[in-house]
Short mmCIF file of C-alpha atoms in Angstrom, two decimals:
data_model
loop_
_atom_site.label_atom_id
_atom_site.label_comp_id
_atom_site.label_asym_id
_atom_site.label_seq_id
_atom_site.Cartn_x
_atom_site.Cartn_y
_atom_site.Cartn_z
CA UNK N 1 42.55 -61.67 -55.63
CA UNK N 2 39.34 -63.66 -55.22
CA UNK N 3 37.24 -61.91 -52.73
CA UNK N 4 34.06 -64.01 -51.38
CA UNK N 5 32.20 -62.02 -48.31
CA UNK N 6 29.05 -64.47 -48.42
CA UNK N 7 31.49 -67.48 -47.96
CA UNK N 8 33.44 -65.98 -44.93
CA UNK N 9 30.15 -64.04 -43.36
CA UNK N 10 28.21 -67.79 -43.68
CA UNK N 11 30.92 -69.31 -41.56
CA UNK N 12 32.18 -66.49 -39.42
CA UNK N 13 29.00 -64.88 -38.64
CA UNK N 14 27.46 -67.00 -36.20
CA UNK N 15 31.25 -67.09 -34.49
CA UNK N 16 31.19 -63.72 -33.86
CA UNK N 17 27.37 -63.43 -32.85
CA UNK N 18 28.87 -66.04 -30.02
CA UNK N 19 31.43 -63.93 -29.62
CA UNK N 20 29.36 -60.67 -28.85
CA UNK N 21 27.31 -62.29 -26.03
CA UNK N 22 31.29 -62.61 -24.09
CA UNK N 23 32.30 -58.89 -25.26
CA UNK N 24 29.02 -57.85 -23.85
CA UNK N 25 29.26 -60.02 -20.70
CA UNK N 26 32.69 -58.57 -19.90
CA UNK N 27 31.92 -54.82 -20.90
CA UNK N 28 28.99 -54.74 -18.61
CA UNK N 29 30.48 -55.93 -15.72
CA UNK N 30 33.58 -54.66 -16.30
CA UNK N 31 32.12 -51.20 -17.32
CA UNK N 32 29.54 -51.74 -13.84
CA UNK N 33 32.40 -52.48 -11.66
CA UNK N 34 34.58 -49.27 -13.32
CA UNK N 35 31.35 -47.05 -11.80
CA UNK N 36 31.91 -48.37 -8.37
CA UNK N 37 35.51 -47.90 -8.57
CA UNK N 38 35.70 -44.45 -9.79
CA UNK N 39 33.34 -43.04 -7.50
CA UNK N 40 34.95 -44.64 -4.33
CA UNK N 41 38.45 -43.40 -6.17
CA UNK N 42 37.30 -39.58 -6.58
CA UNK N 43 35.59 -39.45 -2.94
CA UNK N 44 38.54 -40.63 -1.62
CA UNK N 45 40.52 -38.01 -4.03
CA UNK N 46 37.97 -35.57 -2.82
CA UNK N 47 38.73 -36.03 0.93
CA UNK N 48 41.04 -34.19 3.50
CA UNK N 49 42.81 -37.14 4.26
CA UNK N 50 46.28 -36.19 2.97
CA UNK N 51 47.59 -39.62 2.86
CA UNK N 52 44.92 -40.82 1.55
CA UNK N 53 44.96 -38.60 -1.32
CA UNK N 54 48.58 -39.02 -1.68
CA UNK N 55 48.13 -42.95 -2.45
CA UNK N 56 45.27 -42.80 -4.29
CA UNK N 57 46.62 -40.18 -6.70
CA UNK N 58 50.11 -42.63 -7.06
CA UNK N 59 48.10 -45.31 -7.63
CA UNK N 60 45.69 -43.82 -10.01
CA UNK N 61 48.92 -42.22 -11.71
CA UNK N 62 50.51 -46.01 -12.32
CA UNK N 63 47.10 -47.51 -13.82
CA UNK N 64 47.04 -44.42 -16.40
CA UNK N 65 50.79 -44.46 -17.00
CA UNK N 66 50.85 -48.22 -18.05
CA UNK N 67 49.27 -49.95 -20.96
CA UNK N 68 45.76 -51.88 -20.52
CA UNK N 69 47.02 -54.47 -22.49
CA UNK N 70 49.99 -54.52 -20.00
CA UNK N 71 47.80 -54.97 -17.36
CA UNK N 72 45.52 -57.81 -18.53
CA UNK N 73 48.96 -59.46 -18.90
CA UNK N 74 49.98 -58.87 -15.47
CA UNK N 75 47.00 -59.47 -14.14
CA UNK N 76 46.89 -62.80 -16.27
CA UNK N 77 50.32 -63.95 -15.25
CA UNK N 78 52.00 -62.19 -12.87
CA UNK N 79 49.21 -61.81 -9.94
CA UNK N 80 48.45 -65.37 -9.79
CA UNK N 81 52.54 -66.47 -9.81
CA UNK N 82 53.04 -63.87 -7.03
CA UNK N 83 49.64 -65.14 -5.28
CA UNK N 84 50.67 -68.89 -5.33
CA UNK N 85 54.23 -67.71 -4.17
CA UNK N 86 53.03 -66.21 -1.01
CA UNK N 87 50.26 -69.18 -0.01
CA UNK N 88 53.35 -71.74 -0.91
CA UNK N 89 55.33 -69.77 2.25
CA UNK N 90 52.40 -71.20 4.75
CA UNK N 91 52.86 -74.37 3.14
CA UNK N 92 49.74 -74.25 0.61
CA UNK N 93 49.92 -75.68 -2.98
CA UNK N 94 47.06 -73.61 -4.06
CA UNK N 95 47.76 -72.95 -7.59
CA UNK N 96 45.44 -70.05 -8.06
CA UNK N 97 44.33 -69.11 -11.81
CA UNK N 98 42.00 -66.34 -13.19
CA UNK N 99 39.85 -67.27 -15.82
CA UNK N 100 40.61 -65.04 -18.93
CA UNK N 101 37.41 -63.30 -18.92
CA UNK N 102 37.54 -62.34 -15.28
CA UNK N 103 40.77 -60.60 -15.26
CA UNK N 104 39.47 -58.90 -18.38
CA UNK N 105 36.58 -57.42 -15.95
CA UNK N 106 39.18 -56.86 -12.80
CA UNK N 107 41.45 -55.14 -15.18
CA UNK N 108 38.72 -52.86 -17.10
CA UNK N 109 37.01 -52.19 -13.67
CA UNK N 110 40.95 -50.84 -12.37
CA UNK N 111 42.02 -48.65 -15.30
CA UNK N 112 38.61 -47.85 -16.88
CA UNK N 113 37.98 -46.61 -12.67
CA UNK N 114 40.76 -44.54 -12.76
CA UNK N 115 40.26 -42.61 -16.30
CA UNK N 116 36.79 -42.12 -14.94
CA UNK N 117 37.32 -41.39 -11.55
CA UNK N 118 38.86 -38.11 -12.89
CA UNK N 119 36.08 -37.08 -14.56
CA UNK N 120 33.83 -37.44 -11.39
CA UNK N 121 36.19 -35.77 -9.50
CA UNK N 122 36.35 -32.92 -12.22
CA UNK N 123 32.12 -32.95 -12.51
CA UNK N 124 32.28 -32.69 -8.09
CA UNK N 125 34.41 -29.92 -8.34
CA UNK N 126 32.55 -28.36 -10.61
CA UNK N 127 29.49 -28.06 -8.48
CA UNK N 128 28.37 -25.08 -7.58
CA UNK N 129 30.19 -24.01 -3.88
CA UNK N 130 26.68 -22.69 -2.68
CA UNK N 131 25.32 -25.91 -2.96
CA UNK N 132 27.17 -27.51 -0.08
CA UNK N 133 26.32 -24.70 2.27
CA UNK N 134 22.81 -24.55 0.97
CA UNK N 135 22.81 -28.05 2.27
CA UNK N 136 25.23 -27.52 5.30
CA UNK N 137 22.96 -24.20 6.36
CA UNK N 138 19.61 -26.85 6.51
CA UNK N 139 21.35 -29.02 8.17
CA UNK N 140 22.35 -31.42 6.29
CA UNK N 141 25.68 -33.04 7.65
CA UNK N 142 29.17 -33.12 5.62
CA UNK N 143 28.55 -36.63 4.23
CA UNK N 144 24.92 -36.18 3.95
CA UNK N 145 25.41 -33.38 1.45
CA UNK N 146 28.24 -35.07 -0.21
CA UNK N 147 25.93 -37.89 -1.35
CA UNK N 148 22.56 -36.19 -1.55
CA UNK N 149 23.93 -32.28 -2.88
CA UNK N 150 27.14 -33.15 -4.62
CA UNK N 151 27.52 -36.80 -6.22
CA UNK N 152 23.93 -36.80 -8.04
CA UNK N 153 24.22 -34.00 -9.83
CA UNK N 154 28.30 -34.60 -10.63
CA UNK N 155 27.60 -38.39 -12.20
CA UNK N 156 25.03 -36.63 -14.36
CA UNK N 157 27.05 -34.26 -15.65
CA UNK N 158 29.47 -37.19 -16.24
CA UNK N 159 27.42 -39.17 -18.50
CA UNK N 160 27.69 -38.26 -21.95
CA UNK N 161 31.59 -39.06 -21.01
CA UNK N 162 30.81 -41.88 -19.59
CA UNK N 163 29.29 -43.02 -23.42
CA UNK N 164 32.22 -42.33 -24.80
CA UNK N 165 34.29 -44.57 -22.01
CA UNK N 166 31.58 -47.27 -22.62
CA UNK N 167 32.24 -47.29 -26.21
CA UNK N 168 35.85 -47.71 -25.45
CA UNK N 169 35.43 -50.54 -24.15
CA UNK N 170 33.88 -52.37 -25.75
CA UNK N 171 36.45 -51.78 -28.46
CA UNK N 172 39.08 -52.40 -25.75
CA UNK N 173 37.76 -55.83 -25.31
CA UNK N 174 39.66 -57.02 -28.63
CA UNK N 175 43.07 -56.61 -26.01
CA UNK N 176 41.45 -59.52 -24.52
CA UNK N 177 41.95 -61.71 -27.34
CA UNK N 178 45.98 -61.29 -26.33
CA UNK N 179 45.25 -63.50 -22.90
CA UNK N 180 43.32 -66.08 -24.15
CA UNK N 181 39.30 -64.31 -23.98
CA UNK N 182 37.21 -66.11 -26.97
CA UNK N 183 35.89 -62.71 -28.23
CA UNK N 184 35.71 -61.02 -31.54
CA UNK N 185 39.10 -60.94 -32.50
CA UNK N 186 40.01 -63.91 -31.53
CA UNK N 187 37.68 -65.55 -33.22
CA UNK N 188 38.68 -63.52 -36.60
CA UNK N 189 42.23 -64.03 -36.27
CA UNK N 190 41.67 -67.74 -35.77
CA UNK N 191 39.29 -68.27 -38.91
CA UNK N 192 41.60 -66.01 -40.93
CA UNK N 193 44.71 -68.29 -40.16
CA UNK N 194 42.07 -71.52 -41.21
CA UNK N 195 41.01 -70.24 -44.59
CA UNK N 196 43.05 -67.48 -45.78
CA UNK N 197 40.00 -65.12 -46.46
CA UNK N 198 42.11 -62.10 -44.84
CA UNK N 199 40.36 -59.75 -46.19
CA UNK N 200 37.14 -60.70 -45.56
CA UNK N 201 37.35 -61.85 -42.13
CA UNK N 202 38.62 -58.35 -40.64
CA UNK N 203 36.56 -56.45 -42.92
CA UNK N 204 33.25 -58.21 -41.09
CA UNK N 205 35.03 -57.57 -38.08
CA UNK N 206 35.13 -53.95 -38.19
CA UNK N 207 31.95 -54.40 -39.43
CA UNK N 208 30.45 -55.49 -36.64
CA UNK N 209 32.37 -53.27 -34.10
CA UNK N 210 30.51 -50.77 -36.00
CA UNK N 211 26.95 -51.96 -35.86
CA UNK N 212 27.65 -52.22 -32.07
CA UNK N 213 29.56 -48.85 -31.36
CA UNK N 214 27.73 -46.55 -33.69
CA UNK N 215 24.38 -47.05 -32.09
CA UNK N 216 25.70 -46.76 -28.62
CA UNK N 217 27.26 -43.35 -29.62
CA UNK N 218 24.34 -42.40 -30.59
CA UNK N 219 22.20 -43.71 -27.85
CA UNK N 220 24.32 -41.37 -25.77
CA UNK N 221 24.18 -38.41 -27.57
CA UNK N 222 20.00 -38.71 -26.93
CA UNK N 223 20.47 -39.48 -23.31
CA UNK N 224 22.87 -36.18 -23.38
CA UNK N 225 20.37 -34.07 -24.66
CA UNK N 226 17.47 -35.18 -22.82
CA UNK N 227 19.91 -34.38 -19.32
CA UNK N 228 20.52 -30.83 -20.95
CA UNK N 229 16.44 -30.14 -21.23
CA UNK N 230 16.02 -30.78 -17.64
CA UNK N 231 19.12 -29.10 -16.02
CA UNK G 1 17.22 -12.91 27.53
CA UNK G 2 19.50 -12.60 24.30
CA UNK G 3 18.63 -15.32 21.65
CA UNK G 4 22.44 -14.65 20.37
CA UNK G 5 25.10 -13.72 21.99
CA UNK G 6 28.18 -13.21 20.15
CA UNK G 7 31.40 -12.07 22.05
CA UNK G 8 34.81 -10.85 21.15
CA UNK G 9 34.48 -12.77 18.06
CA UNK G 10 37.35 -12.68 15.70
CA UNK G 11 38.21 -14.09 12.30
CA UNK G 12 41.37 -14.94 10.42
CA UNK G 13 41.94 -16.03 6.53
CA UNK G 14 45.58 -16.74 7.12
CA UNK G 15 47.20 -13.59 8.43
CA UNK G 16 44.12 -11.33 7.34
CA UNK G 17 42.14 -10.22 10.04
CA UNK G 18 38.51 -10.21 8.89
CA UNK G 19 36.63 -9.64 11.95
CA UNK G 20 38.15 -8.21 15.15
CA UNK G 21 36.38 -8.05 18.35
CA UNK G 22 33.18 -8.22 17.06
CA UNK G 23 29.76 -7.86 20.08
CA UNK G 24 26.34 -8.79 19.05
CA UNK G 25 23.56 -9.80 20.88
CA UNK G 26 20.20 -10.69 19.60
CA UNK G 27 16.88 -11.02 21.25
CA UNK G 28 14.09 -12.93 20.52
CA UNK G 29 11.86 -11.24 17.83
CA UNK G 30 14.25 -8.20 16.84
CA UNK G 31 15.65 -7.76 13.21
CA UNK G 32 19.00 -6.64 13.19
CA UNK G 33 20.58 -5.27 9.74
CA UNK G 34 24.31 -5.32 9.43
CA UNK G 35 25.70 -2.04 6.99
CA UNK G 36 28.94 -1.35 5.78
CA UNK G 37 31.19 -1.36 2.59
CA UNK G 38 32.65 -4.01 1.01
CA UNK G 39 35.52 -6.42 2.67
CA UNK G 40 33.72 -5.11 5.95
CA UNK G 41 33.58 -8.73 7.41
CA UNK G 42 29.40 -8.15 7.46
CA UNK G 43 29.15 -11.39 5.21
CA UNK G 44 31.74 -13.00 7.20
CA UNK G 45 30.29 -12.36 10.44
CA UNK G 46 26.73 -13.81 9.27
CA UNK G 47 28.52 -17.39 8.05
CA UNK G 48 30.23 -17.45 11.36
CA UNK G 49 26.78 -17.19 13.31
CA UNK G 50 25.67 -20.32 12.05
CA UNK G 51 29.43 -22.02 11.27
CA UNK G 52 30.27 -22.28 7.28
CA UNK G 53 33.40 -20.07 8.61
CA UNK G 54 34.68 -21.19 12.33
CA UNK G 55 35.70 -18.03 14.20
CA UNK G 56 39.26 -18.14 15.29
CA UNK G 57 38.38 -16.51 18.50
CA UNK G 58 35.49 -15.89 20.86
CA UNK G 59 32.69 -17.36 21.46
CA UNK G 60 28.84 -17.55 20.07
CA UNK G 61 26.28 -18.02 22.53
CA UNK G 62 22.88 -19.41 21.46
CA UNK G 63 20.27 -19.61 24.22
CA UNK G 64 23.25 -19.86 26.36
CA UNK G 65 25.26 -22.80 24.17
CA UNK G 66 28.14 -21.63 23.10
CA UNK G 67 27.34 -22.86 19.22
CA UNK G 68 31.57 -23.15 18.34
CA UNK G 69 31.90 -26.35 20.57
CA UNK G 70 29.47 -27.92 19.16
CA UNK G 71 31.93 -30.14 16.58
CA UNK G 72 29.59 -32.69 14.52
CA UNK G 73 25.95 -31.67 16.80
CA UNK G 74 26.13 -28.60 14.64
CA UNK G 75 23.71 -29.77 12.12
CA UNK G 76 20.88 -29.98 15.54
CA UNK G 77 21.97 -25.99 15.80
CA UNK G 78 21.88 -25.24 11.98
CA UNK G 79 18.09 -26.83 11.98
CA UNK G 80 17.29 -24.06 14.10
CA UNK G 81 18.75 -21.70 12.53
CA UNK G 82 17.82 -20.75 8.69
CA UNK G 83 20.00 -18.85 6.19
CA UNK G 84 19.50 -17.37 3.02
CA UNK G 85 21.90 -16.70 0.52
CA UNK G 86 22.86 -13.96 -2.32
CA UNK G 87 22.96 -16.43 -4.66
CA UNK G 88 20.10 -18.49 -3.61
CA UNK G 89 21.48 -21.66 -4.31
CA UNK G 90 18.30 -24.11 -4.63
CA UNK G 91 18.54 -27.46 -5.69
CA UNK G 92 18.92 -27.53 -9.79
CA UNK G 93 17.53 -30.58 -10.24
CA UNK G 94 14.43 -30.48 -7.75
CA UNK G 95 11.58 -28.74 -8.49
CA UNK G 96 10.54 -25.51 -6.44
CA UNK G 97 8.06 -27.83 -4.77
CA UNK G 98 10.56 -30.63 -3.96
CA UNK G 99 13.35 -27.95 -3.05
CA UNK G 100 10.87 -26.62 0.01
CA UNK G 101 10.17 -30.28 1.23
CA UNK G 102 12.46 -31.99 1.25
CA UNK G 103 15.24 -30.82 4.55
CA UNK G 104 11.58 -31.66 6.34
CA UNK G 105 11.14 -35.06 5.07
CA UNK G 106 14.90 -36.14 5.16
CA UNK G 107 15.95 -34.69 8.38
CA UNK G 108 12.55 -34.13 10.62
CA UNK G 109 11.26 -37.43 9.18
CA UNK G 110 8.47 -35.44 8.31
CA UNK G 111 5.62 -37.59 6.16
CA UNK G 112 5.23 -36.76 2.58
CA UNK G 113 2.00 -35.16 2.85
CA UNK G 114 2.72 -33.32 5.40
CA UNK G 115 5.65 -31.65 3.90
CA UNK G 116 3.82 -31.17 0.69
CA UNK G 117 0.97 -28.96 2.34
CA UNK G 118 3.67 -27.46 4.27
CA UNK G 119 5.45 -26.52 1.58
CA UNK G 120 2.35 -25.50 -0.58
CA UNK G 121 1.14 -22.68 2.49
CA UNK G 122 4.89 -21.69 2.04
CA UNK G 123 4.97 -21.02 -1.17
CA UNK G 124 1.36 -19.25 -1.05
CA UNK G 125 3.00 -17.02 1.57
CA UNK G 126 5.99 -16.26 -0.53
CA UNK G 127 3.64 -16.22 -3.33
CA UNK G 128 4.84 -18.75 -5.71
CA UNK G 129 2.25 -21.50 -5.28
CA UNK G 130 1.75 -21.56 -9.18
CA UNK G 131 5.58 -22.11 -9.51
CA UNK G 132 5.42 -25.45 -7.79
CA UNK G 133 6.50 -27.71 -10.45
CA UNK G 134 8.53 -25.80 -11.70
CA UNK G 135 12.23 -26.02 -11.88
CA UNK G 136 14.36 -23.09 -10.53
CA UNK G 137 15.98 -22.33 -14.26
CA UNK G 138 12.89 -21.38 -15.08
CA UNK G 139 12.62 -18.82 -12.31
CA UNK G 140 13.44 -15.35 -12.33
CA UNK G 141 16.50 -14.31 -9.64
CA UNK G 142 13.74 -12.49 -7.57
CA UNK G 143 11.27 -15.81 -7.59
CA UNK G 144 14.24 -17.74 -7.05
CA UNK G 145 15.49 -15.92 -3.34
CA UNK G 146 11.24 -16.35 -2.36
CA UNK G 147 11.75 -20.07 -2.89
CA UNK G 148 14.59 -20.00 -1.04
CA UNK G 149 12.87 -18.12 1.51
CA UNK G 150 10.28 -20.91 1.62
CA UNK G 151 12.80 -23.71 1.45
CA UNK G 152 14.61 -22.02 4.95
CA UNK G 153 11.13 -21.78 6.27
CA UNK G 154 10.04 -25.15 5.64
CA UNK G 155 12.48 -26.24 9.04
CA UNK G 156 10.59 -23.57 10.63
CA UNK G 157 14.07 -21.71 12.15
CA UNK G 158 13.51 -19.83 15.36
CA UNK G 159 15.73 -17.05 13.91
CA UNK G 160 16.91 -16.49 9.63
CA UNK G 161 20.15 -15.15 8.44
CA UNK G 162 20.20 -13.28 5.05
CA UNK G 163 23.45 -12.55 3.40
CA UNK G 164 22.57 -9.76 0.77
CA UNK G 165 19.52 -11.42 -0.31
CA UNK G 166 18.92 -9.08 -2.80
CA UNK G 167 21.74 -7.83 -4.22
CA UNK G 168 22.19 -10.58 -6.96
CA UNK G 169 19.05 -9.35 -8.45
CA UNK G 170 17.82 -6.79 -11.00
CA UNK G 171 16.44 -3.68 -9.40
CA UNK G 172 13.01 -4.67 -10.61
CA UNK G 173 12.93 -7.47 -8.34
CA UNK G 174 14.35 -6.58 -4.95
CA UNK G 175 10.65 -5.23 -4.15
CA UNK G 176 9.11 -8.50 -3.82
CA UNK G 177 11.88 -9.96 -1.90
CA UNK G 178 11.76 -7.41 0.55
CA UNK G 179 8.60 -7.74 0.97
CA UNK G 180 8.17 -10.95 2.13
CA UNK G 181 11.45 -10.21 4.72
CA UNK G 182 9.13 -7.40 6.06
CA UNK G 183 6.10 -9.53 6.62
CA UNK G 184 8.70 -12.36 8.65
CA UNK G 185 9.80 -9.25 10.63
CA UNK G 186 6.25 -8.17 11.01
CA UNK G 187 5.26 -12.01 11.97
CA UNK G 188 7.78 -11.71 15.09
CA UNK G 189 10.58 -13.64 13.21
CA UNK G 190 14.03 -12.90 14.75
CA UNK G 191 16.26 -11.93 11.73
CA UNK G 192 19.96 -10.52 11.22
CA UNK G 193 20.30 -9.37 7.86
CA UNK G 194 23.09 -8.13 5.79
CA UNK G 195 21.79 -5.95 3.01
CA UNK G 196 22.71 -2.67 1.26
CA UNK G 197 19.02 -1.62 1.24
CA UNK G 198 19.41 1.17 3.32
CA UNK G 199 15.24 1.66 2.93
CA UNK G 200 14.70 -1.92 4.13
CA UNK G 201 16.95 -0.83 7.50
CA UNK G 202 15.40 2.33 8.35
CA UNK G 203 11.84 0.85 7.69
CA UNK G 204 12.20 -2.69 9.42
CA UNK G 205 15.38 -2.76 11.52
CA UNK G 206 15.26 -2.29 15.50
CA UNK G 207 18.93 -2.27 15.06
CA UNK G 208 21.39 -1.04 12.73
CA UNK G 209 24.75 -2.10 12.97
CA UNK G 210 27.72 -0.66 11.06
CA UNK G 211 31.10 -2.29 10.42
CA UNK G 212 34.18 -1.23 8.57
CA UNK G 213 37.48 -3.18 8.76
CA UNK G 214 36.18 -6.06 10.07
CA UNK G 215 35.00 -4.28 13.50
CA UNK G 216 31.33 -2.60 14.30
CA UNK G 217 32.07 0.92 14.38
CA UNK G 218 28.61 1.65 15.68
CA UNK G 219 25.03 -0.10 16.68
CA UNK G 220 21.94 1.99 17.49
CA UNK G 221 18.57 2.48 15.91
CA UNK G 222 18.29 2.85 12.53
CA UNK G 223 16.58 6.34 13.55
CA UNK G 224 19.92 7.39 15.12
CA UNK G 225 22.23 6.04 12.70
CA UNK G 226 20.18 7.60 9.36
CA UNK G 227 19.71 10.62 10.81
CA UNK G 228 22.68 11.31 13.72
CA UNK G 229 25.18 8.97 13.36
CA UNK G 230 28.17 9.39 16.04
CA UNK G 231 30.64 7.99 13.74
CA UNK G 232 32.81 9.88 11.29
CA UNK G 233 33.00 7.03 9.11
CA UNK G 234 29.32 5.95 9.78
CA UNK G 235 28.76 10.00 8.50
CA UNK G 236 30.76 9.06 5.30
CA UNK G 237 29.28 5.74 4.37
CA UNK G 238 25.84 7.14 4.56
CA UNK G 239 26.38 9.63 2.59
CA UNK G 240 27.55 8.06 -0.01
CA UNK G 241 24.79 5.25 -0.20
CA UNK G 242 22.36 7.59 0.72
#
């Protein structure tokens, strides 16, 4: 076997630096959105709303219990077939589509949100009780010392996790290449098929999963330590 | 005229019965000190004056509100009302500085400045001025309660509650801690305090109360109950604290 890296990095390379700015596109969003999602999904988990609770918990049980790749799929296919079904009974031919790249960010925000909507939960519950009547005994109201109290110091304790989710990601986003989203592997798979350099195509892929994950693991380990000094 | 009034108060975890008919009434400017062993319902008693526990029955009357209807306007009475804790619980991640200005500046819209110098004479008065920029890990437990002190202070409360303020601390440290509560008490500041530091009592209290079993088994000077207390079980707990 006839291995030639220069050949296959000369043509794939620029491919997959295109390819990087879409993964990076989608994972910040996505990864932005996921934020916003877990922390409305663990105050709600939080709260003394029983129903509430009850729901929330079901539904964050079915995201986790499912695939992600499942979901991209169904969020691919299925929503916009049942969404077009239900405007067709008012008489509307809508024909609604996602692009691929925004139900890659609707379905990391969802199941990314739940993963790390447990962990803020976990880092909330974890606060000290005496802060909440430290802030109730000033005067503070419920909600005021929820946000001011309670939430600050829980996402901080969340983030080193929340490096290792972000990493996740962006790995995650090769799933995408399954519904269509021009990204790394994708790209690979397609360039493979054209000129048979197997092995050299997925060996610069990992590569450059690599040069983008190590870094970012590493980045968070600093910001982790730097949080420990202060705390 | 009482400041607080607290009547027939009673308290229930579930089925247990923490406090039972429980009378207290506070004037302005007089330092009451709550005694008694463990599981007594003293600690209890003190969150129910200013509502992290809701009484199950009775009513507390302050300057003639009765405080348990009060449902979200609570916060208005809890302004007024300081409390410091055994465990001190400041603000981790806010300096000492920050963790005296800033109930001020969020909730009495106070301006920055303002609550800085406030919070500057506080913790000259508490004696922790240098400890400013500090963060409270960095504080010992005893330095810790004084900035809490401070931090209670800064909403200048027309009465303070202290649950066991020092008895999360080494012995080394209680000293200091006391006595900044006797220069409040000296300074006119109505306090009801829940301690073990049966010195601090007989040397600052115009009350002592006693409770056991969730009731007060007997109230009187702290010259009466030290030296003749009327109570059998009064007798018993003094003598073995004493």
């Amino acid at each position: 076997m006839e291995l030639n890296f220069t050949k296959a990095f000369v043509t794939l390379g620029p491919s997959l630096w295109d390819g990087i700015g879409i993964v990076v596109y989608i994972t910040l969003i996505g990864f932005a959105l996921a934020l916003v999602v877990a922390l409305l999904l663990a105050v709600g988990r939080i709260s003394k709303n029983k129903v509430l609770n009850r729901i929330l918990s079901f539904f964050i049980e079915l995201i986790r219990g499912t695939p992600l790749l499942v979901q991209f799929f169904y969020i691919y296919y299925v929503i916009p077939m049942l969404l077009n079904s239900v405007v067709s009974l008012v008489g509307i031919d809508a024909n609604i589509q996602f692009k691929p790249a925004t139900c890659g960010i609707i379905g990391f925000a969802i199941n990314y949100g739940c993963y790390m909507s447990e962990v803020i939960r976990a880092a909330i519950m974890a606060i000290d009780h005496g802060q909440r009547e430290a802030g109730l005994a000033l005067g503070f109201s419920e909600r005021q010392v929820l946000l001011r109290f309670i939430i600050p110091p829980a996402i901080r304790n969340s983030v080193p996790v929340f490096g290792n989710y972000l990493v996740m990601m962006i790995k995650d986003t090769s799933l995408l290449s399954m519904i269509s989203v021009q990204e790394l592997l994708l790209r690979t798979k397609t360039f493979a098929s054209q000129t048979f350099m197997t092995v050299e195509a997925y060996t610069i892929l990992a590569l450059f999963y690599l040069v983008i994950s190590i870094p970012l693991s590493q980045l968070s380990k600093i910001v982790e330590r730097k949080l420990k000094q202060v705390g | 005229m009482a400041m607080l009034e607290i009547e027939n108060l009673s308290k229930f975890f579930g089925d247990l019965e923490v406090l039972r008919d429980v009378n207290i009434s506070v004037s302005k400017g007089e330092v009451v000190v709550i005694i008694g062993p463990s599981g007594s319902g003293k600690s209890t008693l003190l969150r129910c004056i200013n509502l992290l526990e809701h009484p199950t029955g009775g009513e507390i009357l302050y300057q003639d509100e009765n405080i348990t209807k009060l449902g979200k306007k609570v916060t208005n009475y809890r302004k007024r009302v300081g409390m410091v804790f055994q465990r001190f619980n400041l603000f981790p991640l806010k300096t000492v500085l920050e963790n005296v200005m800033y109930a001020p500046m969020k909730l009495n819209k106070l301006p920055k400045k303002e609550a800085k110098d406030q919070a500057m004479q506080l913790l000259h008065k508490v004696g922790l001025e240098n400890k400013a920029e500090a963060y409270p890990a960095a504080l010992s437990g005893g330095q810790q309660q004084r900035v809490a002190i401070a931090r209670a202070l800064a909403m200048q409360p027309e009465m303070l509650l202290f649950d066991e303020p020092t008895s999360a601390l080494d012995p080394e440290l209680v000293g200091d801690v006391l006595e900044v509560m006797k220069q409040l008490a000296s300074e006119g500041m109505t306090m009801v305090v829940v301690t073990h530091e049966m010195g601090f009592a007989k040397e600052v209290a115009d009350r002592v109360i006693f409770m056991d079993g969730g009731y007060i088994v007997e109230a009187d000077t702290p010259a009466t109950i030290f030296t003749t207390p009327k109570n059998e079980r009064t007798r018993a707990f003094l003598a073995r604290v004493l």
